[in-house]
Short mmCIF file of C-alpha atoms in Angstrom, two decimals:
data_model
loop_
_atom_site.label_atom_id
_atom_site.label_comp_id
_atom_site.label_asym_id
_atom_site.label_seq_id
_atom_site.Cartn_x
_atom_site.Cartn_y
_atom_site.Cartn_z
CA UNK A 1 4.33 -27.38 11.14
CA UNK A 2 6.94 -29.43 9.32
CA UNK A 3 5.83 -31.91 6.67
CA UNK A 4 6.71 -35.50 7.58
CA UNK A 5 8.15 -36.07 4.10
CA UNK A 6 8.93 -33.68 1.33
CA UNK A 7 7.77 -35.04 -2.02
CA UNK A 8 7.22 -33.22 -5.32
CA UNK A 9 3.56 -32.28 -5.65
CA UNK A 10 1.27 -32.80 -8.61
CA UNK A 11 0.46 -29.55 -10.38
CA UNK A 12 -2.97 -28.83 -8.84
CA UNK A 13 -2.35 -30.15 -5.31
CA UNK A 14 -2.97 -27.88 -2.34
CA UNK A 15 -0.40 -27.85 0.44
CA UNK A 16 -1.42 -26.33 3.76
CA UNK A 17 1.38 -24.89 5.88
CA UNK A 18 1.36 -23.21 9.24
CA UNK A 19 3.08 -19.83 9.06
CA UNK A 20 3.29 -17.90 12.30
CA UNK A 21 0.29 -19.80 13.67
CA UNK A 22 -1.88 -18.99 10.66
CA UNK A 23 -2.61 -21.28 7.72
CA UNK A 24 -1.35 -20.52 4.25
CA UNK A 25 -2.31 -22.53 1.20
CA UNK A 26 -0.22 -22.75 -1.93
CA UNK A 27 -2.06 -23.78 -5.07
CA UNK A 28 -0.17 -25.41 -7.91
CA UNK A 29 3.24 -24.81 -6.36
CA UNK A 30 6.07 -27.26 -6.95
CA UNK A 31 8.65 -25.56 -4.74
CA UNK A 32 8.75 -28.23 -2.04
CA UNK A 33 12.55 -28.09 -2.04
CA UNK A 34 12.39 -24.48 -0.77
CA UNK A 35 9.45 -24.57 1.59
CA UNK A 36 10.08 -23.09 5.04
CA UNK A 37 10.99 -25.43 7.85
CA UNK A 38 11.36 -25.02 11.59
CA UNK A 39 15.15 -24.60 11.13
CA UNK A 40 14.97 -20.90 10.32
CA UNK A 41 15.12 -17.79 12.45
CA UNK A 42 12.30 -15.56 11.34
CA UNK A 43 10.11 -12.86 12.73
CA UNK A 44 7.53 -10.28 11.80
CA UNK A 45 9.01 -6.76 11.74
CA UNK A 46 5.95 -4.67 10.82
CA UNK A 47 5.98 -2.60 14.01
CA UNK A 48 9.53 -1.41 13.25
CA UNK A 49 8.77 -0.57 9.61
CA UNK A 50 5.35 1.03 10.04
CA UNK A 51 6.45 4.40 11.54
CA UNK A 52 9.11 4.86 8.87
CA UNK A 53 6.74 4.06 6.00
CA UNK A 54 3.94 6.16 7.47
CA UNK A 55 6.20 9.18 7.99
CA UNK A 56 7.29 8.89 4.37
CA UNK A 57 3.68 8.60 3.18
CA UNK A 58 2.52 11.53 5.32
CA UNK A 59 5.28 13.75 3.87
CA UNK A 60 3.78 12.98 0.45
CA UNK A 61 0.23 13.79 1.63
CA UNK A 62 -0.84 10.13 1.72
CA UNK A 63 -2.78 8.29 4.38
CA UNK A 64 -0.81 6.03 6.68
CA UNK A 65 -0.85 2.25 6.48
CA UNK A 66 -2.06 -0.13 9.17
CA UNK A 67 -0.65 -3.45 10.28
CA UNK A 68 -2.40 -6.19 8.28
CA UNK A 69 -2.07 -9.76 9.69
CA UNK A 70 -2.64 -11.37 6.28
CA UNK A 71 0.15 -9.24 4.79
CA UNK A 72 2.41 -10.26 7.68
CA UNK A 73 1.73 -13.96 6.99
CA UNK A 74 2.55 -13.45 3.30
CA UNK A 75 5.73 -11.46 4.09
CA UNK A 76 6.90 -14.04 6.62
CA UNK A 77 6.26 -16.87 4.19
CA UNK A 78 8.20 -15.14 1.39
CA UNK A 79 11.12 -14.21 3.67
CA UNK A 80 11.35 -17.84 4.81
CA UNK A 81 11.22 -19.14 1.25
CA UNK A 82 14.05 -16.85 0.17
CA UNK A 83 16.19 -17.72 3.20
CA UNK A 84 15.68 -21.44 2.64
CA UNK A 85 16.52 -21.10 -1.08
CA UNK A 86 19.46 -18.80 -0.33
CA UNK A 87 18.37 -16.30 -2.97
CA UNK A 88 16.44 -13.07 -3.20
CA UNK A 89 13.63 -13.52 -5.70
CA UNK A 90 9.91 -12.84 -5.92
CA UNK A 91 9.45 -16.16 -7.70
CA UNK A 92 11.15 -19.28 -6.40
CA UNK A 93 10.75 -22.56 -8.17
CA UNK A 94 8.70 -23.83 -11.06
CA UNK A 95 5.13 -22.55 -11.39
CA UNK A 96 5.45 -19.99 -8.58
CA UNK A 97 2.98 -17.10 -8.67
CA UNK A 98 2.81 -13.89 -6.66
CA UNK A 99 -0.95 -13.68 -7.19
CA UNK A 100 -1.47 -17.26 -6.01
CA UNK A 101 0.60 -16.58 -2.87
CA UNK A 102 -1.43 -13.47 -2.07
CA UNK A 103 -4.74 -15.27 -2.61
CA UNK A 104 -3.58 -18.28 -0.57
CA UNK A 105 -2.79 -16.09 2.43
CA UNK A 106 -5.98 -14.04 1.93
CA UNK A 107 -4.12 -10.78 1.35
CA UNK A 108 -6.63 -8.16 0.16
CA UNK A 109 -5.88 -7.17 -3.43
CA UNK A 110 -4.38 -5.19 -5.00
CA UNK A 111 -1.07 -6.03 -3.34
CA UNK A 112 2.64 -5.45 -3.90
CA UNK A 113 5.82 -7.01 -2.56
CA UNK A 114 9.23 -5.52 -1.82
CA UNK A 115 12.16 -7.83 -1.07
CA UNK A 116 15.72 -7.26 0.09
CA UNK A 117 18.67 -9.14 1.54
CA UNK A 118 21.70 -8.39 3.68
CA UNK A 119 20.38 -5.51 5.77
CA UNK A 120 20.97 -6.03 9.49
CA UNK A 121 17.90 -4.13 10.72
CA UNK A 122 14.37 -3.27 9.67
CA UNK A 123 15.37 0.39 9.43
CA UNK A 124 18.11 -0.44 6.91
CA UNK A 125 15.81 -2.70 4.90
CA UNK A 126 13.16 0.03 4.67
CA UNK A 127 15.84 2.59 3.74
CA UNK A 128 17.04 0.30 0.93
CA UNK A 129 13.47 0.20 -0.40
CA UNK A 130 13.15 3.99 -0.09
CA UNK A 131 16.38 4.36 -2.10
CA UNK A 132 14.98 2.19 -4.91
CA UNK A 133 12.56 3.93 -7.28
CA UNK A 134 10.32 0.88 -7.91
CA UNK A 135 10.20 -0.12 -4.24
CA UNK A 136 9.46 3.46 -3.22
CA UNK A 137 6.58 3.56 -5.73
CA UNK A 138 5.13 0.47 -4.04
CA UNK A 139 5.35 2.09 -0.60
CA UNK A 140 3.64 5.22 -1.91
CA UNK A 141 0.92 3.28 -3.74
CA UNK A 142 -2.80 3.16 -3.01
CA UNK A 143 -2.51 0.60 -0.23
CA UNK A 144 -3.91 0.42 3.29
CA UNK A 145 -2.16 -2.56 4.88
CA UNK A 146 1.41 -3.55 5.60
CA UNK A 147 3.33 -6.65 6.66
CA UNK A 148 7.11 -6.91 6.99
CA UNK A 149 9.21 -9.92 7.97
CA UNK A 150 12.79 -11.16 8.04
CA UNK A 151 14.13 -14.71 7.93
CA UNK A 152 17.52 -16.33 8.24
CA UNK A 153 18.36 -19.96 7.55
CA UNK A 154 21.51 -22.00 8.19
CA UNK A 155 21.61 -23.02 4.52
CA UNK A 156 22.07 -19.35 3.56
CA UNK A 157 24.73 -18.63 6.22
CA UNK A 158 22.05 -16.92 8.33
CA UNK A 159 21.92 -14.02 5.85
CA UNK A 160 18.79 -11.89 6.48
CA UNK A 161 16.09 -11.99 3.79
CA UNK A 162 13.40 -9.31 4.01
CA UNK A 163 9.90 -9.18 2.57
CA UNK A 164 7.33 -6.37 2.69
CA UNK A 165 3.76 -6.93 1.53
CA UNK A 166 1.48 -3.95 0.91
CA UNK A 167 -2.23 -4.61 0.53
CA UNK A 168 -5.64 -3.05 0.01
#
């Protein structure tokens, strides 16, 4: 769903967006200049990431993760935001909040987010996270759910932006 007009929002306004057919609400967010539009190329990539992450977790004696639709919505939303903004960042725009984004998309808490850019496949994105100590710690954390998405946008030269959301 594309907003008819894009106007700056008052601080406590709720904006409802459709992300992958599911609704996501952003509370107190003033990032209307970087909200996803229909101009991007984006898709959920959880099925490609899940076997890699679960093999890694099993090697460490941890239970595997399951696909979590709420985590997929949150990952898709974040990937689209980064692609639209043309930058890799957990926080985009004034008053952005990871916790608010997770609550708005009903991601069970606790939750964590890994982001990446430039990798041409889900396998390479997951490998980049494995090769990063902090991202690896997230993947080996006490989580049960997983969502992974990629987005490209013409404003960012169709560069791939990846987001992984891990959840309770």
